Amino acid sequence: MPRQRSIGSALTLAVGLGIALAPFGGLGAAAVAAPAPPAPPGRAAGSMQAGKAGISAPSSLPTRLGRLEFENGYPTAATARKLYDELDLQRATQAYLWALPAVGFKALYDAQAKTMGVRNGDVLLYRTLQDKAGMLTPNITTLYAFSFWDLAAQGPLVVEVPAGLTAGGVLDIWQQPITDMGQTGPDKGAGGRYLILPPGGPELVVPGYRIFRSPSNQIWFGTRGLAADKAVAEATVRQHRLYGWSQRAQPPVSRYVEVGGRPWQSAQPADLAYWRLLSELYANEPVAPRDRMMFGLLAPLGISPGQPFNPDGRQAGILREAAQLGDLMARTIAYDKRTPGATVYPGKQWEYAVLFDLDQEAPDKRRVQFDERSSWFYEAIGMSVGMQGRVLGFGQVYLEASKDGRGQWLDGGKTYRMRVPANPPVKQFWSITLYDNLTRGPLLTGQGAADLSSRRPDLLTNADGSVDLIFGPIRPAGASNWIQTIPGKGWFAYFRFYGPTEPYFSKNWQLNDITPLSGAER
């Protein structure tokens, strides 16, 4: 996959405003300025006459920023300050959305390294709901294993992947996949050795290794155990080995660490800390061409790769406001999607959680999928071939709903039913998980269960094979398959298909909406 490419930010923002840009050399009549009228007799061509063919120079203009004052066309000092503040705020709000995956990566790294004291190369195991409480939209059913590595400080990384039912891979700092591993990777579940090289440097050809180059120094390894038997799943995951290329003659045994229910949080902050994390991440990282424009826009705000983050009062105030606005924009993009094709089934509320390609560019390569990327990385962490939901029989599909069948936001004070039709199109299992719409982590209630799955031994199935799920603050009398919600809090749901089969892709099998229960039904 090509990594060093231009992001085309102007094209991306133009598409978001509904502007279709014509090909170079064919702008079309609407995009071509009308020819200037001929100059009057005795007047040189190109001279201006205020109020007619020329440009007027008003002393003030009413705008959304208030009234702006000018002196013979030049901004007054107060107007210049106001325009620069607005310019920098607009830049920073868009940069907040742009940096979501990178800052999400750094927040997760800090949670592991600083909160839980996990070293690079150690593998941290996330087992329970409490273990995953600080994570963005985790699946509660499967065991997770995460690790970080610094290619600049530690050298190339070797990952030994065992044969078996696992799904994972290695990502760069922008959470772009370097390679899948396990079922959707080149080993196809048979296992093998992977070698991850740092940016630049000579190419290597080493028999017995699958070799990939990272565009960033800092990388992340993650995998899941997919075996139905939890003991088998964990035993398989624990067979992964991570070590430096320099240690290959005598590879050390990887150290596995338990979260053990410790509290932690990795959601991107909505204050000045957001920009500090971005600056820390780029203390010693190469900047790809696609990101240089954004760093150029941030330079007047005191954010430059490799430079200390020490904003002055004006810069800090703008960055704080931009983080707040950026967070609200990202929340809107995620839950009130405007991307064409986001709806899965006509007339229903289920949407595709993943709407972008692995290189985050539109199929015609003329724009970056900016809103689509922002939507996912506000809600979630990680991306891989398997997570795209496009591989028949392998990987995962992520569908999400934040509204009920009537188009109203899901409300923790109301009670809902959802019927999963019989014969779900999965080779492995399905699950549904409820998330807090502010933290994007699993919904934490006194029940202590934010999910239900087809692997639950106590899941009650109807006579026709369908399954009724109930969501609400109080369990209705006689109801099984219930997940508790919290009055006064919004929530959203992810429905996952593990190993999606043909009826999912053909839509011959469809999910039903989440629908409110009437008082009599409760």
Coordinates of C-alpha atoms in Angstrom, one line a residue:
M1 CA 0.0 0.0 0.0
P2 CA 1.5 3.4 -0.9
R3 CA 2.2 5.5 2.1
Q4 CA 4.0 8.6 0.9
R5 CA 1.2 10.5 -0.8
S6 CA -0.3 14.0 -0.9
I7 CA -3.5 14.3 1.2
G8 CA -5.2 16.8 -1.1
S9 CA -6.8 18.7 1.8
A10 CA -8.4 21.3 -0.3
L11 CA -10.2 18.7 -2.4
T12 CA -11.4 16.9 0.7
L13 CA -12.8 20.0 2.2
A14 CA -14.4 21.1 -1.1
V15 CA -16.2 17.7 -1.3
G16 CA -17.6 18.3 2.2
L17 CA -19.1 21.5 1.1
G18 CA -20.8 19.9 -1.9
I19 CA -18.3 21.3 -4.4
A20 CA -17.5 19.1 -7.4
L21 CA -14.1 20.0 -8.8
A22 CA -13.9 19.6 -12.6
P23 CA -10.8 18.0 -14.2
F24 CA -7.8 20.3 -14.9
G25 CA -8.3 21.8 -18.3
G26 CA -12.1 21.3 -18.2
L27 CA -13.5 23.6 -15.5
G28 CA -16.8 24.0 -17.1
A29 CA -18.8 27.2 -17.8
A30 CA -19.9 27.7 -14.2
A31 CA -16.3 27.7 -12.9
V32 CA -14.8 30.1 -15.5
A33 CA -14.9 33.8 -14.6
A34 CA -16.8 36.0 -17.2
P35 CA -14.5 38.0 -19.4
A36 CA -13.8 41.6 -18.3
P37 CA -15.7 44.3 -20.2
P38 CA -13.6 46.4 -22.6
A39 CA -12.0 49.4 -21.0
P40 CA -13.8 52.7 -21.7
P41 CA -12.1 55.1 -24.2
G42 CA -9.2 57.0 -22.7
R43 CA -8.8 54.5 -19.7
A44 CA -6.0 51.9 -19.6
A45 CA -7.1 48.3 -19.5
G46 CA -6.9 46.8 -16.0
S47 CA -7.6 50.0 -14.1
M48 CA -10.5 49.9 -11.5
Q49 CA -13.4 52.2 -11.0
A50 CA -15.0 51.8 -7.6
G51 CA -18.7 50.9 -7.7
K52 CA -18.7 49.8 -11.3
A53 CA -16.1 47.4 -12.8
G54 CA -13.7 48.0 -9.9
I55 CA -13.5 46.8 -6.3
S56 CA -15.0 49.0 -3.6
A57 CA -13.2 49.6 -0.3
P58 CA -15.8 49.9 2.5
S59 CA -14.7 51.1 5.8
S60 CA -16.6 48.3 7.6
L61 CA -18.3 45.1 6.9
P62 CA -20.8 43.1 8.9
T63 CA -19.8 39.4 9.2
R64 CA -20.4 36.4 11.4
L65 CA -17.4 37.6 13.4
G66 CA -19.1 41.0 14.1
R67 CA -18.3 44.2 12.3
L68 CA -14.8 44.4 10.7
E69 CA -13.2 47.7 10.2
F70 CA -10.9 48.8 7.4
E71 CA -8.7 51.8 6.5
N72 CA -8.6 52.2 2.7
G73 CA -9.0 48.5 2.3
Y74 CA -6.4 47.6 5.0
P75 CA -7.6 45.9 8.2
T76 CA -7.4 47.9 11.4
A77 CA -5.2 46.3 14.1
A78 CA -8.4 45.1 15.9
T79 CA -9.8 43.6 12.7
A80 CA -6.5 41.8 11.9
R81 CA -6.4 40.3 15.4
K82 CA -9.9 39.1 15.1
L83 CA -9.3 37.6 11.7
Y84 CA -6.1 35.8 12.7
D85 CA -7.9 34.4 15.8
E86 CA -10.7 33.1 13.6
L87 CA -8.2 31.8 11.0
D88 CA -6.3 29.8 13.7
L89 CA -9.4 28.5 15.3
Q90 CA -10.7 27.2 12.0
R91 CA -7.4 25.6 11.3
A92 CA -7.2 24.0 14.7
T93 CA -10.8 22.5 14.6
Q94 CA -10.1 20.8 11.3
A95 CA -6.7 19.6 12.7
Y96 CA -8.5 18.1 15.7
L97 CA -10.5 15.9 13.3
W98 CA -7.4 15.1 11.2
A99 CA -5.3 14.0 14.3
L100 CA -8.0 11.8 15.9
P101 CA -6.3 8.5 14.9
A102 CA -2.8 9.6 15.9
V103 CA -3.9 11.1 19.3
G104 CA -6.0 8.0 19.9
F105 CA -2.8 5.9 19.4
K106 CA -0.8 8.1 21.8
A107 CA -3.6 8.1 24.4
L108 CA -3.7 4.3 24.4
Y109 CA 0.1 4.1 24.6
D110 CA 0.1 6.5 27.6
A111 CA -2.6 4.4 29.3
Q112 CA -0.5 1.3 28.9
A113 CA 2.9 2.8 29.7
K114 CA 2.0 5.4 32.4
T115 CA -1.2 4.1 34.0
M116 CA -0.3 0.4 34.0
G117 CA 3.5 0.5 33.7
V118 CA 3.7 -1.8 30.7
R119 CA 7.0 -1.6 28.7
N120 CA 7.4 -1.7 25.0
G121 CA 7.3 -5.3 23.8
D122 CA 5.2 -6.5 26.8
V123 CA 1.8 -7.8 25.8
L124 CA -1.1 -6.5 27.8
L125 CA -4.2 -8.8 28.1
Y126 CA -7.7 -7.4 28.3
R127 CA -10.2 -10.0 29.5
T128 CA -13.2 -8.5 31.2
L129 CA -15.7 -5.6 30.9
Q130 CA -13.8 -3.8 33.6
D131 CA -10.5 -4.4 31.8
K132 CA -11.9 -2.9 28.7
A133 CA -13.8 -0.1 30.4
G134 CA -11.3 2.6 29.3
M135 CA -11.2 1.4 25.6
L136 CA -13.1 2.9 22.7
T137 CA -15.9 0.5 21.6
P138 CA -14.3 -2.8 22.5
N139 CA -15.9 -6.2 22.0
I140 CA -16.5 -7.8 25.3
T141 CA -16.7 -11.4 24.1
T142 CA -13.1 -11.9 22.9
L143 CA -9.8 -11.7 24.6
Y144 CA -7.6 -8.7 23.5
A145 CA -3.8 -8.5 23.5
F146 CA -1.9 -5.2 22.8
S147 CA 1.7 -4.1 22.7
F148 CA 3.7 -1.1 21.5
W149 CA 7.2 -0.9 20.0
D150 CA 9.6 1.9 19.0
L151 CA 11.5 0.9 15.9
A152 CA 13.9 3.9 16.2
A153 CA 14.9 3.0 19.8
Q154 CA 14.5 -0.8 19.7
G155 CA 15.2 -1.7 16.1
P156 CA 13.2 -3.9 13.8
L157 CA 10.4 -5.9 15.4
V158 CA 9.9 -9.7 15.0
V159 CA 6.4 -11.1 15.7
E160 CA 6.0 -14.8 15.8
V161 CA 2.3 -15.6 15.1
P162 CA 1.0 -19.0 16.2
A163 CA -1.3 -21.2 14.1
G164 CA -4.9 -21.0 15.3
L165 CA -8.0 -18.8 15.5
T166 CA -6.6 -15.3 16.0
A167 CA -7.1 -12.0 14.2
G168 CA -4.8 -9.0 14.5
G169 CA -1.9 -7.1 13.0
V170 CA 0.5 -4.2 13.3
L171 CA -0.5 -0.6 12.8
D172 CA 1.5 2.7 12.3
I173 CA 0.9 5.8 14.4
W174 CA -2.0 6.8 12.2
Q175 CA -3.6 3.5 12.9
Q176 CA -3.1 2.4 9.3
P177 CA -2.5 -1.3 8.9
I178 CA 1.1 -2.3 8.1
T179 CA 0.0 -5.9 7.9
D180 CA -2.8 -8.2 9.2
M181 CA -1.8 -11.3 11.1
G182 CA -3.7 -14.5 11.7
Q183 CA -6.9 -15.4 9.8
T184 CA -7.0 -12.3 7.6
G185 CA -3.2 -12.0 7.3
P186 CA -0.8 -13.5 4.8
D187 CA -0.4 -16.6 7.0
K188 CA -4.2 -17.3 6.8
G189 CA -4.3 -18.6 10.3
A190 CA -1.3 -21.0 9.8
G191 CA 1.1 -18.8 11.7
G192 CA 4.6 -17.6 10.8
R193 CA 7.2 -15.0 11.5
Y194 CA 6.8 -11.3 10.6
L195 CA 9.6 -8.7 10.4
I196 CA 8.6 -5.0 10.7
L197 CA 11.3 -2.6 9.5
P198 CA 11.6 1.1 10.4
P199 CA 11.1 4.0 8.0
G200 CA 13.8 4.3 5.4
G201 CA 16.9 2.1 5.3
P202 CA 17.9 -0.8 3.1
E203 CA 15.5 -3.4 2.0
L204 CA 15.9 -6.9 3.5
V205 CA 15.1 -10.3 2.0
V206 CA 15.3 -12.9 4.7
P207 CA 14.0 -16.5 4.1
G208 CA 11.3 -17.5 6.5
Y209 CA 10.0 -14.0 7.3
R210 CA 7.2 -11.9 5.9
I211 CA 8.8 -8.5 5.8
F212 CA 6.9 -5.1 6.0
R213 CA 8.1 -1.5 6.4
S214 CA 6.5 0.9 8.7
P215 CA 6.1 4.6 7.8
S216 CA 6.4 5.5 11.5
N217 CA 8.9 4.6 14.2
Q218 CA 6.2 3.9 16.8
I219 CA 3.9 0.9 16.0
W220 CA 1.2 -1.0 17.7
F221 CA 0.5 -4.7 17.8
G222 CA -3.0 -6.0 18.6
T223 CA -4.7 -9.4 18.3
R224 CA -7.8 -11.2 19.5
G225 CA -8.4 -14.8 20.5
L226 CA -11.4 -16.1 18.5
A227 CA -11.7 -19.8 19.7
A228 CA -15.1 -20.5 21.3
D229 CA -13.3 -22.1 24.3
K230 CA -11.9 -19.2 26.3
A231 CA -9.0 -21.3 27.6
V232 CA -8.0 -22.3 24.1
A233 CA -8.3 -18.7 22.9
E234 CA -6.0 -17.5 25.7
A235 CA -3.5 -20.3 25.2
T236 CA -3.3 -19.4 21.5
V237 CA -2.9 -15.7 22.1
R238 CA -0.1 -16.3 24.6
Q239 CA 1.9 -18.1 22.0
H240 CA 2.7 -14.8 20.2
R241 CA 6.3 -13.8 20.7
L242 CA 7.5 -10.2 20.2
Y243 CA 11.3 -9.4 20.2
G244 CA 13.9 -7.3 18.5
W245 CA 15.6 -8.4 15.3
S246 CA 18.9 -8.1 17.1
Q247 CA 17.6 -10.8 19.6
R248 CA 16.7 -13.3 17.0
A249 CA 19.6 -15.7 17.8
Q250 CA 18.2 -16.1 21.3
P251 CA 14.7 -14.8 21.3
P252 CA 13.4 -13.8 24.8
V253 CA 10.1 -15.1 26.1
S254 CA 7.5 -12.4 25.8
R255 CA 6.1 -11.0 29.0
Y256 CA 2.4 -11.0 29.4
V257 CA 0.7 -8.6 31.7
E258 CA -2.9 -8.5 33.1
V259 CA -5.0 -5.4 33.2
G260 CA -6.6 -6.9 36.3
G261 CA -9.5 -4.5 36.4
R262 CA -7.3 -1.4 37.0
P263 CA -9.1 1.8 36.0
W264 CA -7.7 3.6 32.9
Q265 CA -8.9 5.8 30.0
S266 CA -7.7 6.3 26.4
A267 CA -10.4 8.5 24.8
Q268 CA -8.9 11.5 23.0
P269 CA -9.1 14.5 25.3
A270 CA -11.1 17.6 24.4
D271 CA -8.8 20.2 26.0
L272 CA -5.2 21.4 25.7
A273 CA -3.9 17.9 26.5
Y274 CA -5.0 16.8 23.0
W275 CA -2.3 19.0 21.4
R276 CA 0.3 18.0 23.9
L277 CA -0.2 14.4 23.0
L278 CA 0.2 15.2 19.3
S279 CA 3.4 17.1 19.9
E280 CA 4.8 14.3 22.1
L281 CA 4.0 11.7 19.5
Y282 CA 5.9 13.7 16.8
A283 CA 9.0 14.3 19.0
N284 CA 10.9 11.9 16.8
E285 CA 8.8 10.9 13.9
P286 CA 9.1 11.5 10.1
V287 CA 6.2 13.5 8.6
A288 CA 4.6 12.0 5.6
P289 CA 3.8 14.4 2.6
R290 CA 0.1 13.9 3.3
D291 CA 0.5 15.5 6.7
R292 CA 2.9 18.4 6.0
M293 CA 0.1 20.8 5.1
M294 CA -1.7 20.3 8.4
F295 CA 1.5 20.8 10.4
G296 CA 2.0 24.0 8.4
L297 CA -1.4 25.2 9.3
L298 CA -0.7 24.5 13.0
A299 CA 2.7 26.2 13.1
P300 CA 1.3 29.7 14.1
L301 CA -0.3 27.9 17.1
G302 CA 3.0 26.6 18.4
I303 CA 2.7 23.0 17.1
S304 CA 5.7 21.8 15.0
P305 CA 7.1 18.3 14.7
G306 CA 10.1 17.8 16.9
Q307 CA 9.6 21.1 18.7
P308 CA 8.6 21.5 22.4
F309 CA 5.0 22.3 23.0
N310 CA 4.8 25.6 24.9
P311 CA 1.9 27.7 23.6
D312 CA 1.5 31.3 24.8
G313 CA -1.8 32.5 26.3
R314 CA -3.4 33.4 23.0
Q315 CA -2.4 30.1 21.4
A316 CA -3.5 28.0 24.4
G317 CA -6.9 29.7 24.5
I318 CA -7.5 29.0 20.8
L319 CA -6.3 25.4 21.1
R320 CA -8.6 24.8 24.0
E321 CA -11.6 26.1 22.2
A322 CA -10.7 24.2 19.0
A323 CA -10.5 20.9 21.0
Q324 CA -13.9 21.5 22.5
L325 CA -15.4 22.3 19.1
G326 CA -13.5 19.5 17.4
D327 CA -14.8 17.0 19.9
L328 CA -18.4 18.2 19.2
M329 CA -17.9 18.1 15.5
A330 CA -16.5 14.6 15.7
R331 CA -19.4 13.5 17.8
T332 CA -21.8 14.9 15.2
I333 CA -20.0 13.3 12.3
A334 CA -20.0 9.9 14.1
Y335 CA -23.6 9.8 15.2
D336 CA -25.4 11.9 12.6
K337 CA -23.6 10.7 9.5
R338 CA -23.9 12.6 6.3
T339 CA -21.7 10.3 4.2
P340 CA -23.6 8.9 1.2
G341 CA -24.2 5.2 1.5
A342 CA -23.9 5.1 5.3
T343 CA -27.3 3.4 5.8
V344 CA -27.1 -0.4 5.5
Y345 CA -30.7 -1.3 4.9
P346 CA -33.2 1.2 3.2
G347 CA -35.7 2.5 5.7
K348 CA -33.8 1.3 8.7
Q349 CA -31.4 3.0 11.2
W350 CA -28.4 0.6 11.1
E351 CA -25.3 2.3 9.6
Y352 CA -21.9 1.1 8.5
A353 CA -19.4 2.0 11.3
V354 CA -16.5 1.6 8.8
L355 CA -16.9 3.8 5.7
F356 CA -13.4 4.3 4.5
D357 CA -10.8 2.3 2.6
L358 CA -7.5 1.2 4.1
D359 CA -5.5 4.0 2.5
Q360 CA -8.3 6.4 3.6
E361 CA -8.7 7.7 0.1
A362 CA -11.8 7.7 -2.2
P363 CA -11.8 5.0 -4.9
D364 CA -11.0 7.6 -7.6
K365 CA -8.0 8.8 -5.5
R366 CA -9.1 12.4 -5.8
R367 CA -9.9 13.0 -2.1
V368 CA -9.2 11.7 1.4
Q369 CA -12.2 10.2 3.2
F370 CA -12.0 12.9 5.9
D371 CA -15.4 12.6 7.6
E372 CA -15.5 8.8 7.2
R373 CA -12.1 8.5 9.0
S374 CA -13.2 11.0 11.7
S375 CA -16.4 9.1 12.4
W376 CA -14.6 5.8 13.0
F377 CA -11.6 7.1 15.0
Y378 CA -13.8 9.2 17.2
E379 CA -15.5 6.0 18.2
A380 CA -12.9 3.3 17.9
I381 CA -9.3 2.2 17.7
G382 CA -7.5 0.1 15.1
M383 CA -8.1 -0.8 11.5
S384 CA -7.1 -3.8 9.4
V385 CA -8.2 -5.8 6.4
G386 CA -10.2 -8.0 8.7
M387 CA -12.0 -5.1 10.3
Q388 CA -13.2 -3.7 6.9
G389 CA -16.0 -6.1 6.8
R390 CA -15.4 -7.1 3.2
V391 CA -13.9 -10.6 3.5
L392 CA -16.4 -13.5 3.0
G393 CA -16.2 -15.9 5.9
F394 CA -13.4 -14.1 7.8
G395 CA -12.8 -10.9 9.7
Q396 CA -15.5 -8.8 11.2
V397 CA -18.4 -6.5 10.2
Y398 CA -19.3 -3.5 12.4
L399 CA -22.8 -2.1 12.1
E400 CA -23.9 0.7 14.5
A401 CA -27.2 2.3 15.6
S402 CA -27.6 5.5 17.6
K403 CA -31.3 5.9 16.7
D404 CA -34.4 3.8 17.2
G405 CA -36.7 2.7 14.5
R406 CA -38.6 6.0 14.6
G407 CA -35.4 8.0 14.0
Q408 CA -35.1 9.2 17.6
W409 CA -31.8 9.1 19.6
L410 CA -31.5 6.1 21.8
D411 CA -32.3 7.1 25.4
G412 CA -31.1 5.3 28.5
G413 CA -34.4 6.1 30.3
K414 CA -36.5 4.2 27.7
T415 CA -37.0 0.5 27.1
Y416 CA -36.4 -1.1 23.7
R417 CA -36.7 -4.4 21.9
M418 CA -34.6 -5.7 19.0
R419 CA -35.3 -9.1 17.3
V420 CA -32.3 -10.8 15.7
P421 CA -33.7 -13.0 12.9
A422 CA -33.0 -16.7 12.8
N423 CA -29.9 -18.0 11.1
P424 CA -27.5 -15.1 11.5
P425 CA -25.0 -15.0 8.6
V426 CA -21.8 -15.8 10.6
K427 CA -19.3 -18.6 10.6
Q428 CA -18.1 -17.8 14.1
F429 CA -20.5 -15.7 16.2
W430 CA -22.4 -12.5 16.5
S431 CA -22.5 -10.0 19.4
I432 CA -24.1 -6.7 20.3
T433 CA -22.5 -4.2 22.6
L434 CA -23.9 -1.0 24.1
Y435 CA -21.7 2.1 24.5
D436 CA -21.8 5.4 26.3
N437 CA -22.1 8.0 23.6
L438 CA -19.8 10.4 25.5
T439 CA -16.9 8.1 26.6
R440 CA -17.5 5.7 23.7
G441 CA -16.5 3.0 26.1
P442 CA -18.8 0.1 27.2
L443 CA -21.9 1.1 29.1
L444 CA -21.1 0.6 32.8
T445 CA -24.1 -0.2 35.0
G446 CA -24.9 -2.1 38.1
Q447 CA -25.7 -5.1 36.0
G448 CA -22.1 -5.3 34.8
A449 CA -22.9 -6.6 31.4
A450 CA -22.8 -4.3 28.3
D451 CA -23.2 -7.0 25.7
L452 CA -24.9 -10.1 24.5
S453 CA -23.6 -12.7 22.0
S454 CA -24.5 -15.9 20.3
R455 CA -21.8 -17.5 22.4
R456 CA -23.6 -16.8 25.7
P457 CA -24.7 -20.2 27.1
D458 CA -27.7 -18.5 28.8
L459 CA -29.0 -16.7 25.6
L460 CA -32.7 -17.5 25.2
T461 CA -33.8 -18.3 21.6
N462 CA -37.4 -18.2 20.3
A463 CA -39.0 -21.3 18.8
D464 CA -38.3 -20.0 15.3
G465 CA -34.6 -19.4 16.0
S466 CA -34.9 -15.7 16.4
V467 CA -33.6 -13.9 19.5
D468 CA -35.3 -11.0 21.3
L469 CA -33.0 -8.5 23.0
I470 CA -34.2 -6.0 25.5
F471 CA -32.5 -2.7 26.4
G472 CA -33.7 -0.4 29.2
P473 CA -33.1 0.8 32.8
I474 CA -35.3 -1.9 34.4
R475 CA -35.7 -5.5 33.3
P476 CA -39.3 -6.0 32.1
A477 CA -41.2 -8.8 33.9
G478 CA -40.2 -12.2 32.4
A479 CA -37.7 -10.7 30.0
S480 CA -34.5 -12.5 29.2
N481 CA -31.6 -11.3 27.1
W482 CA -31.6 -7.9 28.8
I483 CA -28.9 -5.2 28.9
Q484 CA -29.3 -2.4 31.4
T485 CA -29.2 1.3 30.4
I486 CA -28.9 4.5 32.4
P487 CA -31.7 7.2 32.6
G488 CA -30.4 10.5 31.5
K489 CA -27.6 9.1 29.3
G490 CA -27.5 8.5 25.6
W491 CA -26.1 5.2 24.2
F492 CA -25.4 3.5 20.9
A493 CA -24.9 -0.1 19.8
Y494 CA -22.4 -2.0 17.7
F495 CA -23.6 -5.3 16.1
R496 CA -20.7 -7.4 15.1
F497 CA -20.7 -10.3 12.6
Y498 CA -17.6 -12.6 13.1
G499 CA -16.9 -14.4 9.9
P500 CA -19.7 -12.9 7.8
T501 CA -21.3 -15.2 5.2
E502 CA -23.0 -14.5 1.9
P503 CA -26.5 -13.6 3.2
Y504 CA -25.0 -10.6 5.0
F505 CA -23.4 -9.3 1.8
S506 CA -26.5 -10.0 -0.4
K507 CA -28.7 -8.5 2.4
N508 CA -31.0 -11.5 2.1
W509 CA -30.7 -11.5 5.9
Q510 CA -31.2 -8.1 7.6
L511 CA -31.0 -6.8 11.1
N512 CA -34.2 -5.3 12.6
D513 CA -34.3 -1.8 14.1
I514 CA -34.2 -1.2 17.8
T515 CA -37.8 -0.2 18.7
P516 CA -39.3 1.4 21.8
L517 CA -41.6 -0.8 23.9
S518 CA -45.1 0.5 24.8
G519 CA -46.1 0.8 28.4
A520 CA -48.3 -2.3 28.1
E521 CA -45.3 -4.3 26.7
R522 CA -43.2 -3.4 29.7

